[in-house]
Structures are given as structure tokens and as C-alpha cells.
Short mmCIF file of C-alpha atoms in Angstrom, two decimals:
data_model
loop_
_atom_site.label_atom_id
_atom_site.label_comp_id
_atom_site.label_asym_id
_atom_site.label_seq_id
_atom_site.Cartn_x
_atom_site.Cartn_y
_atom_site.Cartn_z
CA UNK A 518 111.15 55.78 136.41
CA UNK A 519 113.04 56.16 139.66
CA UNK A 520 112.45 59.14 141.93
CA UNK A 521 116.10 60.26 141.64
CA UNK A 522 115.97 60.26 137.86
CA UNK A 523 112.63 62.13 137.86
CA UNK A 524 114.10 64.73 140.22
CA UNK A 525 117.07 65.18 137.88
CA UNK A 526 114.78 65.58 134.87
CA UNK A 527 112.70 68.24 136.65
CA UNK A 528 115.82 70.02 137.91
CA UNK A 529 117.37 70.01 134.44
CA UNK A 530 114.17 71.40 132.93
CA UNK A 531 113.98 74.20 135.49
CA UNK A 532 117.62 75.17 134.99
CA UNK A 533 117.31 75.11 131.19
CA UNK A 534 113.90 76.69 130.60
CA UNK A 535 113.49 78.98 133.62
CA UNK A 536 117.02 80.02 134.54
CA UNK A 537 118.66 79.94 131.07
CA UNK A 538 121.50 77.56 131.97
CA UNK A 539 123.11 75.89 128.97
CA UNK A 540 123.37 72.09 128.81
CA UNK A 541 127.06 72.01 129.73
CA UNK A 542 126.40 74.11 132.84
CA UNK A 543 123.51 71.82 133.83
CA UNK A 544 125.69 68.73 133.33
CA UNK A 545 128.34 70.15 135.67
CA UNK A 546 125.72 71.12 138.28
CA UNK A 547 124.01 67.70 138.26
CA UNK A 548 127.24 65.69 137.89
CA UNK A 549 126.17 63.98 134.65
CA UNK A 550 127.28 64.14 131.01
CA UNK A 551 125.96 66.69 128.53
CA UNK A 552 124.25 63.96 126.37
CA UNK A 553 122.47 62.84 129.55
CA UNK A 554 121.17 66.38 130.08
CA UNK A 555 119.94 66.41 126.49
CA UNK A 556 118.04 63.16 127.15
CA UNK A 557 116.61 64.62 130.39
CA UNK A 558 115.22 67.62 128.50
CA UNK A 559 113.73 65.41 125.79
CA UNK A 560 112.08 63.19 128.42
CA UNK A 561 110.75 66.30 130.20
CA UNK A 562 108.84 67.18 127.04
CA UNK A 563 107.68 63.59 126.43
CA UNK A 564 106.42 63.23 130.02
CA UNK A 565 104.52 66.53 129.90
CA UNK A 566 106.78 68.10 132.53
CA UNK A 567 107.65 70.82 130.02
CA UNK A 568 105.05 72.20 127.63
CA UNK A 569 106.24 74.54 124.95
CA UNK A 570 103.78 77.09 123.59
CA UNK A 571 104.74 79.28 120.65
CA UNK A 572 102.90 82.61 120.62
CA UNK A 573 103.02 84.32 117.27
CA UNK A 574 102.10 88.02 117.87
CA UNK A 575 101.12 88.55 114.23
CA UNK A 576 98.75 85.57 114.38
CA UNK A 577 97.13 86.96 117.54
CA UNK A 578 96.71 90.42 116.01
CA UNK A 579 95.24 88.91 112.86
CA UNK A 580 92.67 87.06 114.96
CA UNK A 581 91.71 90.28 116.79
CA UNK A 582 91.49 92.14 113.47
CA UNK A 583 89.17 89.54 111.97
CA UNK A 584 86.97 89.62 115.06
CA UNK A 585 86.71 93.43 114.92
CA UNK A 586 85.83 93.24 111.22
CA UNK A 587 83.07 90.77 112.01
CA UNK A 588 81.68 92.63 115.03
CA UNK A 589 81.55 96.07 113.39
CA UNK A 590 81.04 95.08 109.73
CA UNK A 591 84.33 96.66 108.68
CA UNK A 592 86.05 96.00 105.36
CA UNK A 593 89.50 96.00 106.90
CA UNK A 594 91.12 96.36 110.33
CA UNK A 595 94.82 97.20 110.52
CA UNK A 596 96.51 96.71 113.89
CA UNK A 597 99.91 98.21 114.66
CA UNK A 598 102.03 96.37 117.25
CA UNK A 599 103.36 98.88 119.78
CA UNK A 600 105.83 98.27 122.60
CA UNK A 601 104.41 101.00 124.85
CA UNK A 602 100.98 102.55 125.24
CA UNK A 603 102.26 106.09 124.97
CA UNK A 604 100.48 108.64 122.80
CA UNK A 605 103.36 109.62 120.52
CA UNK A 606 104.51 106.03 119.96
CA UNK A 607 100.94 104.92 119.21
CA UNK A 608 100.42 107.68 116.63
CA UNK A 609 103.73 106.95 114.95
CA UNK A 610 102.95 103.24 114.60
CA UNK A 611 99.43 103.86 113.33
CA UNK A 612 100.78 106.45 110.90
CA UNK A 613 103.21 103.97 109.36
CA UNK A 614 100.58 101.26 109.07
CA UNK A 615 97.91 103.50 107.52
CA UNK A 616 100.43 105.00 105.08
CA UNK A 617 101.43 101.52 103.95
CA UNK A 618 97.77 100.61 103.44
CA UNK A 619 97.18 103.72 101.33
CA UNK A 620 100.23 102.94 99.22
CA UNK A 621 98.77 99.52 98.50
CA UNK A 622 95.23 100.69 97.73
CA UNK A 623 95.29 104.20 96.16
CA UNK A 624 94.79 103.97 92.40
CA UNK A 625 94.39 106.20 89.33
CA UNK A 626 91.50 108.70 89.46
CA UNK A 627 90.92 108.39 93.19
CA UNK A 628 89.71 111.46 95.07
CA UNK A 629 91.17 111.49 98.59
CA UNK A 630 89.62 113.64 101.32
CA UNK A 631 91.81 114.28 104.37
CA UNK A 632 91.35 115.94 107.74
CA UNK A 633 94.00 117.37 110.05
CA UNK A 634 95.46 116.57 113.45
CA UNK A 635 98.56 114.86 114.79
CA UNK A 636 97.53 111.28 113.88
CA UNK A 637 96.77 112.19 110.26
CA UNK A 638 100.00 114.20 110.16
CA UNK A 639 101.92 111.05 111.13
CA UNK A 640 100.22 109.25 108.22
CA UNK A 641 101.13 112.06 105.83
CA UNK A 642 104.78 112.01 106.93
CA UNK A 643 105.02 108.27 106.27
CA UNK A 644 103.42 108.30 102.80
CA UNK A 645 105.60 106.86 100.07
CA UNK A 646 105.47 108.42 96.62
CA UNK A 647 103.19 106.48 94.28
CA UNK A 648 103.12 107.38 90.57
CA UNK A 649 99.36 107.34 90.03
CA UNK A 650 97.42 109.38 87.48
CA UNK A 651 94.67 111.96 87.96
CA UNK A 652 94.42 111.60 91.74
CA UNK A 653 92.88 114.54 93.61
CA UNK A 654 93.45 115.49 97.25
CA UNK A 655 91.03 117.76 99.10
CA UNK A 656 90.76 119.00 102.67
CA UNK A 657 87.59 117.77 104.40
CA UNK A 658 87.37 120.51 107.02
CA UNK A 659 88.83 123.93 107.65
CA UNK A 660 91.79 124.40 109.96
CA UNK A 661 92.06 128.17 110.29
CA UNK A 662 91.89 129.50 113.85
CA UNK A 663 93.00 132.44 115.99
CA UNK A 664 95.21 130.12 118.02
CA UNK A 665 98.94 129.73 117.42
CA UNK A 666 98.65 125.97 117.96
CA UNK A 667 99.59 124.01 114.86
CA UNK A 668 96.78 121.88 113.44
CA UNK A 669 99.05 120.47 110.69
CA UNK A 670 96.20 121.24 108.29
CA UNK A 671 98.26 122.61 105.41
CA UNK A 672 101.17 120.19 106.02
CA UNK A 673 98.86 117.17 105.79
CA UNK A 674 97.25 118.25 102.52
CA UNK A 675 100.60 119.25 101.05
CA UNK A 676 102.26 115.91 101.88
CA UNK A 677 99.32 113.94 100.48
CA UNK A 678 99.53 115.99 97.29
CA UNK A 679 103.26 115.32 96.90
CA UNK A 680 102.80 111.57 97.50
CA UNK A 681 100.33 111.29 94.61
CA UNK A 682 101.75 113.91 92.21
CA UNK A 683 98.83 116.31 92.47
CA UNK A 684 98.15 119.89 93.48
CA UNK A 685 95.99 119.62 96.61
CA UNK A 686 92.82 121.58 97.27
CA UNK A 687 92.83 123.50 100.57
CA UNK A 688 89.76 124.58 102.51
CA UNK A 689 90.92 127.97 103.90
CA UNK A 690 88.25 128.28 106.58
CA UNK A 691 87.66 127.81 110.30
CA UNK A 692 86.15 124.46 111.27
CA UNK A 693 83.43 126.10 113.38
CA UNK A 694 81.92 129.57 112.98
CA UNK A 695 79.89 131.72 115.38
CA UNK A 696 76.50 131.45 113.72
CA UNK A 697 74.66 129.22 111.18
CA UNK A 698 74.04 132.28 109.00
CA UNK A 699 77.80 132.77 108.70
CA UNK A 700 78.19 129.17 107.64
CA UNK A 701 75.47 129.46 104.99
CA UNK A 702 77.04 132.61 103.61
CA UNK A 703 80.46 130.99 103.36
CA UNK A 704 79.11 127.83 101.75
CA UNK A 705 77.23 129.90 99.18
CA UNK A 706 80.55 131.03 97.71
CA UNK A 707 81.08 129.23 94.40
CA UNK A 708 84.68 128.24 95.10
CA UNK A 709 83.95 126.97 98.63
CA UNK A 710 80.89 125.07 97.42
CA UNK A 711 83.02 123.31 94.80
CA UNK A 712 85.58 122.26 97.41
CA UNK A 713 82.91 120.96 99.78
CA UNK A 714 81.29 118.98 96.96
CA UNK A 715 84.67 117.48 96.08
CA UNK A 716 85.08 116.32 99.67
CA UNK A 717 81.53 114.99 99.74
CA UNK A 718 82.11 112.98 96.56
CA UNK A 719 85.63 111.75 97.39
CA UNK A 720 85.80 107.96 97.23
CA UNK A 721 88.49 107.81 99.96
CA UNK A 722 88.37 109.66 103.29
CA UNK A 723 91.27 109.61 105.77
CA UNK A 724 90.43 110.94 109.21
CA UNK A 725 90.87 110.51 112.95
CA UNK A 726 88.70 111.05 116.02
CA UNK A 727 89.14 113.43 118.92
CA UNK A 728 88.37 112.47 122.49
CA UNK A 729 86.52 114.71 124.92
CA UNK A 730 89.59 115.78 126.86
CA UNK A 731 90.87 119.28 127.60
CA UNK A 732 94.21 118.71 125.86
CA UNK A 733 92.56 117.59 122.61
CA UNK A 734 93.73 119.73 119.70
CA UNK A 735 90.24 120.93 118.78
CA UNK A 736 89.56 122.09 122.34
CA UNK A 737 92.67 124.28 122.32
CA UNK A 738 91.93 126.19 119.10
CA UNK A 739 89.45 128.71 120.50
CA UNK A 740 86.48 127.64 118.37
CA UNK A 741 84.26 126.66 121.28
CA UNK A 742 82.44 128.90 123.77
CA UNK A 743 81.75 127.96 127.38
CA UNK A 744 78.19 127.15 126.37
CA UNK A 745 79.45 124.88 123.59
CA UNK A 746 81.74 123.09 126.03
CA UNK A 747 78.90 122.50 128.48
CA UNK A 748 76.80 120.88 125.77
CA UNK A 749 79.72 118.78 124.52
CA UNK A 750 80.70 117.58 128.00
CA UNK A 751 77.10 116.61 128.76
CA UNK A 752 76.62 114.24 125.83
CA UNK A 753 79.62 113.76 123.52
CA UNK A 754 82.30 111.05 123.57
CA UNK A 755 84.23 112.29 120.55
CA UNK A 756 84.33 114.20 117.29
CA UNK A 757 85.11 113.57 113.65
CA UNK A 758 85.81 116.59 111.50
CA UNK A 759 84.74 118.76 114.46
CA UNK A 760 81.28 117.16 114.52
CA UNK A 761 80.51 115.80 117.99
CA UNK A 762 78.71 112.50 118.57
CA UNK A 763 77.44 110.43 121.50
CA UNK A 764 78.09 106.81 122.49
CA UNK A 765 75.79 105.53 119.75
CA UNK A 766 77.51 107.64 117.12
CA UNK A 767 74.65 110.15 116.82
CA UNK A 768 75.25 113.89 116.49
CA UNK A 769 74.81 115.24 120.01
CA UNK A 770 74.29 118.95 119.27
CA UNK A 771 72.46 120.02 116.12
CA UNK A 772 73.02 123.69 116.91
CA UNK A 773 76.80 123.21 117.02
CA UNK A 774 76.68 120.91 114.02
CA UNK A 775 74.90 123.67 112.06
CA UNK A 776 77.87 125.96 112.67
CA UNK A 777 80.47 123.42 111.54
CA UNK A 778 81.98 123.66 108.07
CA UNK A 779 83.17 120.55 106.29
CA UNK A 780 82.03 117.07 105.43
CA UNK A 781 78.85 115.76 107.09
CA UNK A 782 79.35 112.54 109.02
CA UNK A 783 76.67 110.70 107.04
CA UNK A 784 78.72 111.25 103.89
CA UNK A 785 81.55 109.21 105.41
CA UNK A 786 79.26 106.18 105.41
CA UNK A 787 79.06 106.29 101.62
CA UNK A 788 82.79 106.18 100.87
CA UNK A 789 84.48 103.34 99.04
CA UNK A 790 87.14 103.62 101.74
CA UNK A 791 86.43 105.51 104.93
CA UNK A 792 89.71 105.16 106.82
CA UNK A 793 89.66 105.92 110.53
CA UNK A 794 93.15 106.11 112.03
CA UNK A 795 93.18 106.44 115.81
CA UNK A 796 94.44 104.83 119.00
CA UNK A 797 95.32 105.44 122.61
CA UNK A 798 93.51 105.28 125.93
CA UNK A 799 91.91 108.74 125.62
CA UNK A 800 90.21 107.86 122.33
CA UNK A 801 88.74 104.41 123.02
CA UNK A 802 85.17 105.64 123.66
CA UNK A 803 85.32 107.91 120.59
CA UNK A 804 86.65 105.14 118.32
CA UNK A 805 84.06 102.68 119.60
CA UNK A 806 81.20 105.14 118.98
CA UNK A 807 82.55 106.09 115.53
CA UNK A 808 82.68 102.52 114.25
CA UNK A 809 79.41 101.72 115.99
CA UNK A 810 77.89 104.68 114.12
CA UNK A 811 79.17 103.29 110.82
CA UNK A 812 81.41 106.25 109.92
CA UNK A 813 84.40 104.06 109.05
CA UNK A 814 84.79 100.89 107.01
CA UNK A 815 88.58 100.69 107.51
CA UNK A 816 90.14 101.01 110.97
CA UNK A 817 93.85 101.54 111.65
CA UNK A 818 94.65 101.29 115.35
CA UNK A 819 97.13 99.82 117.84
CA UNK A 820 97.09 96.42 119.53
CA UNK A 821 96.02 97.68 122.96
CA UNK A 822 93.14 99.79 121.64
CA UNK A 823 92.01 96.93 119.41
CA UNK A 824 91.78 94.61 122.42
CA UNK A 825 89.98 97.26 124.49
CA UNK A 826 87.43 97.70 121.68
CA UNK A 827 86.64 93.99 121.71
CA UNK A 828 86.39 93.95 125.51
CA UNK A 829 84.14 97.00 125.40
CA UNK A 830 81.83 95.29 122.94
CA UNK A 831 81.67 92.25 125.23
CA UNK A 832 80.65 94.32 128.29
#
């Protein structure tokens, strides 16, 4: 092949693939016919001058999901593609994905335990009505506080109840009380005990994690004293159901844990489906510790967080 022809082939390839010229425009620029340009482009591929790689995003996400399932012994990993790594967009995308998964998997006689928070609220808003029979919905932790900040506790339970044609069971309590004696007294109540047992025995749990950041919802509700915050900041990377854990997923403060009302983290390990829905930069350490601790067997997250979790495991 002559040098002039090779130069024309390379030039045609650059104009077509890099600068988005059409073949007629290239023909005019090079002073050749359009069929000649077509032959140039074909030869560019045959000679290895142009290599075309097709990247299927869904295939890539599926590969990451399978690797996360293998690494952390998870039943299922759901990864939401997101265009921007912004908190609200991430929660919306995860909410849609987790809601779709629940629509596909919830069946007659299931007992669904749910927590509160903005991520779970996005799931609840996206739930489609499913005409199942004898499904129960119960709140896994209390959401009452002195703060005016909305926890979405009642909205979440209400929307889950409507989706599955059932009257939901609310837990009308604070998540954390001042003293273990107060907790024991509350849990001794027959009605409260029944609700807690229902949550404990639920075969499906839907929850999120909180990161150890000042703007986290739990930190703004007024439950925690300065002493509590010092303990949490010294050892915790996140919380589930207001129970704080370290990087290995172990409870990091037994005294605080003994004042927390709601499902125990070890009970999440026994669920048929323990669905953790969470994503975003601020929650990566908490998500990693939660799945490392075995509290979830289903993970719904976003593509960036999923990749970070794999990288973190490789460190």
C-alpha cells in the first residue's frame, strides 16, 4: 500500500470517527468519491488502524454485581445506573430499583419489616401496588423524636401498607431512650412486645445505613448526648436501625445499644431477604462494614458505590 493511500485512509478514519464528519464531507475534503471513502474506512478496520470497542453498561454492571455477590456472599446485588454522584439522584435511582425488586419478590403471607429515612422513603414512593394476600408490614424501629425534622417514619410504613393491601403496624416510640431501664419498661408492654416480635420474625427486612456525618438524619433528631457522640465518633462507621457498628460490623457501644429500641442487628442475619438499600460517597464505609458484618443478603446500590466497594475490598 502506497504512503499516499495510507495517509488518506488514516485521515478519513480520523475525520469520521474522531471529528464526526459524514462520508460525503470526507470525500469533498480529500477530493475522492464517497464510495472511495467507504472503502478507506473499511480498510482502516481491516488494517487495525481503527478498533471498535462496544461497551455495554448493563453488561459491566452485571459483572460488578456478580463479583460483589461472590465477595460478600450475597444472594443478590442490584446496581442502579446514575448519571451523577449526587445524593438525591442516587437515592431516587436506588429507590426505583429496590421497589422493582420488591414487586418481583414479595409474595402471599410475607411479613415485611421496614425502617425509616430518606432512602427507604424513596423506595416506598416507588412501590407499585401488588395484589398479594395476608402480607403484614411492621416498623422495625421507632421514629418519634422531639425534633421537627421529618424522619418519614409514618409515610414509609403507610406507603408499604397501601402497596400490599394491608394495615401496617407502627412502632410509636423513640429509637433511643435515656436509660436501659426505660427501654426494658417500654418493651415489657404487651402491645410493644408483640410489635417487636413481629419485626424480629419478619422474613423480609428493608433498611438503609447511616454514615457518621453531622448532617445524617439520626444525628439531627436530638437522641444523642455529647457523650454518646464522643463514643460514636471514636469507633463507629455507620448505623442500622440506630445501632452503631465499627469497620468489622461489630456493635461499637453496648451501653448505647442497650438504650436502643427496635430490631437487633443479629436478627437481620436470619432473614429470608435482608435488603440493604444505600449509596453515595458518605455511606461507603458504612455499607462496606454492614455487608462485611453479614447484616444484608440483598444489596441495592448505585454504580459508583458498587465500584468503590470492590476497590475497597481489594485494598
